[in-house]
Steps between C-alpha positions, in 0.01 A plus 500: 500500500174393348197595702282212606134590482294403805151374445222702660386212728855463635561876547504687832224714363264202477609361830436811690151541355433132559595524867286807545197337329545169683514679833182690412326187388598307807381782725169542317437119493572470872273793589234377266514145635465617860218751401303239303531239771387738771214635280378149427517400868322816607225477229423133579503550874269799472262313277489197731452713804219698353330193360524316835353798683210519258438130519493506885252795488285314247498192720377694795218655298407156358486356846218735594307418184543123539359513862153623366225231505337605171691302240386670180579856603829364650600349167413813302691715742812290492487499119472870495779539751733271303408676173576843653829367638613357165709757316777505241752323733260239632450207271245305717349534843328178626301441821467152647308400810626286776386184327699576188195605288555796265274783593611759252771586251586829315605312176191499263650196333491294821148566614426125441712418803263672739328240723755237420778355703812715465798310368696778342880504559491301823281760652326226697791498746324786680819670599606863479758583229676799355722382213619569149445219262465424126152487353436148362280626219695815383849412619536859646589590854212577737478589865256281702335604830294248696341660803286331765159658560389511869153551647424836650581361845836379374464156650438290183630484138198531272673510166808587290574781259720414199644797306736455193662829391708590197861543623642436155406855393720641780796298377424626150509855623844445649613342174382796306689734737809279449464530117470873529816501724686294232412732212605796711826321583569432134439867409730606785763248377498654149552852641764361739696349217502822308608698803760235595653509154516880508658496851749223396593708197611785723730259674632299221568779253792650708628144552496431125690818428761402762527157332562661159761729647673204677518323165658805338751521790578133454570569133733787586261792437489740796339792331140429594325577825185372668206746517390567863117517534458584860644516853392153607721194538510439125606865435779460754597177338519668160722774638723247664524307171599814312775560762621136472519536118708812534733329753533193265590732215774663702631163622503355148699801374747454786532128438553558127781745574655248748464223246679708232776581747531130596517395140773753435699366801457137400595573143833657597595253772810286454330203655215295370172532691201273479172551686221241544141493626397282796481192273857534377409627154728777358335837480810719481848458334758762405728501192800382694315188618396417147862546380636280776244228428529554124127526441235771437232659715224353293639148548510505876204720600234310699723185509609340817831618634591140586462413127700799379780443748500120449409436865173310448664159542656559841304785654146622551402860528417446865860377557632823346273700729589316818854374469708643215675838534766439233561238230776442249347407169693318232375576149807363320318211340214715377729775359768259362769686707586562861241712664450536878240734633451586865134551583402682816130463604298731722130488593260780426306523820221748583462671843226246579759220451333373178762375248420657160795380301875453469789714373800335343823678434736334246883549483724348233778346712625241249870588491524654846324215676697236309842651561447615853336182616765270346792711624358544849409138549826371367724743680315476821449123511820369351720742696311414818517126444870504397619727775428263784690197374789717370528681836511170675760359259723815541492469870610133499763557228649796693510285805683228300747759364558623847626154598188302568600262222775367731242398764394139414176533691386831366622498140288211367187652649578841338560343165181292521293815578668678213415208263138499616458879436663451162251226414219711626601785255536252215144366568364852504670591176372178342149587618532846359612354164210259506245780573661709229443223246139467617443875462637486150285197423806299406407218731358185347305230679590138441154359588406136533200310622570438873312331779481799739417275805831318458699815424368671818573196706848475352579863615350440842699180543817692452396753767408210730863390475621848586274527799650186650827685538337824615461597868165683433308173480254627238226264376372487150134405458367393163133543391486387136208400281501124434449548130820511280543857353692521178609844380733649238775680690873576503608258769823685597335831533207362700745334746678831530178677582403229763851511652481881538164485676595200727830662590322813616247291695779318680691831574204687650315208675565461872671192632267198499262680265299329228530568133181394323513422132179451295416403152149517353327547169217738393303517182777636278794536747727315726591674828807435717530667836778514774398628848741571787437609859744792503469868582289576201497791265343843582191563287641820351803314374328197339513663161874555508639165596555403138691819423870465434725539805193548724519357846233532776762484775822615337732447789378144570499417129870589454585310812339193355652552159336533158511760232140625527433388138359154554133593507550747212648214292222267604238746396658542156527125456137435592387784267701339222291186561176702464427462864482718806670528844375686803524498877256523785627584853406595844746646736593270781339192336703440189475531124368283210641530151273380214604390155227462233577333165280443201374139498299293264419150633617207284266216445621174669429305178786700340745308714336161490 
């Protein structure tokens, strides 16, 4: 078996390392995200709280300065206070009186605004604010505090303090920390990948060795063993794998010995044996089977048993499994001489119930089957059929000899019965002769193109006349297609077939019963059917009604007369026409006999 190389990215080695690294990355990212978020929130909150406290303190101090009456020292003091307050985080501190006039500002670039009306960033709203906003000039984030300044008595607002601080730097600090965390994560990831690959290697190496050993075992090499690296689960698995390899080697040797023994038994058997797989393909055949079938092992191996035994036209492999226990196969035409083979089938079934194949045993029964069957049937049937009328005739003749011939009332009746029994034996012998000619293919059909509708009506009209004189009061119903059906048939033999079936229908139908006759056409066939309302035929006997001398109810059949050959003759006659005859029946409801004949519709213009 050629080893299929697995790409690294599809290997278990890579997958284990990948899972390990992904788990680490996800954990680090989750921890980092939470940490950065909390750090940012804490830093910004601390900055805003400190700045707010400082602004409130500054506003209180400025309130005292602004309450002084000397304006020039007040202005200088406020400028000094704002300058001292301004540090790296404060961008501007501006003081506005209660009339909106700018008193002082810490920004040297905005000294020109002192003494003017304040209109900077809606500050004229004179409301307290603590908010984060984006600077309109720089576009950076700033934190703005607007605090009201009260008089020393606290009863009046004498001004406002506007402080704009640099909160963007705090965000930048958090971003720098985030970047440092990212670099640290990448370095950790590199080391994690290396460690994960090394750890995965310790897991996949024993698995790889077990895979190689499994491939050697699959190829029939049991010599190698898996190296055990430790006492963990993989080590235990390696030990178990070595034990399994040893057990497989022992089982293989045992199976090989059994196979050789089985081959020896099959080779020396006097019967042919064929074994198949679950699909019906031959996987085993012995020499006797190849001799019986006159073939070779190479010609039949892996072929369907249905094809080899010429059963593919009439059977499926499923039918052999479910229904057939024994078949008599005729290979006479194939071999050019008489050859009958009895095939016995048996399923190969596992303990679980799964059907894994079929075994067929072949016996050459050409001569034995032919001789025994013919002798048995002829002796049994003919002797049985002849004994009854001969016994009856002997009884009546003995009575006549003993003096009954002198009785004018009894003698005619005895002679009439004797004549009827003699005629019955003559009819049976004629039927036997007719069947014998059919078996020998010495019968010829005198076919002609006949309107089957008219022929069927002609036969039924004759039976209508008979029914008028009968006390059973049967009724014949006709259900014919309206289209004229023209077929090539032997008229005499077709009338004989219809007479046989109609006679049986009249015999076995109850008084007053209906006999329904139908005629219809299909795509390539014409079908005639005759249904009665009699006792019906048991299901297990349906396949035997066309056998010679076979009767469903033997006692009643002999009481009603008949040789038991009518249906057998009918079957042979229909087969000679290339058609088919069969019966469908249900006990207690009657039987229906069907006759199917090949039919090719003729165009009406042919007759115009």
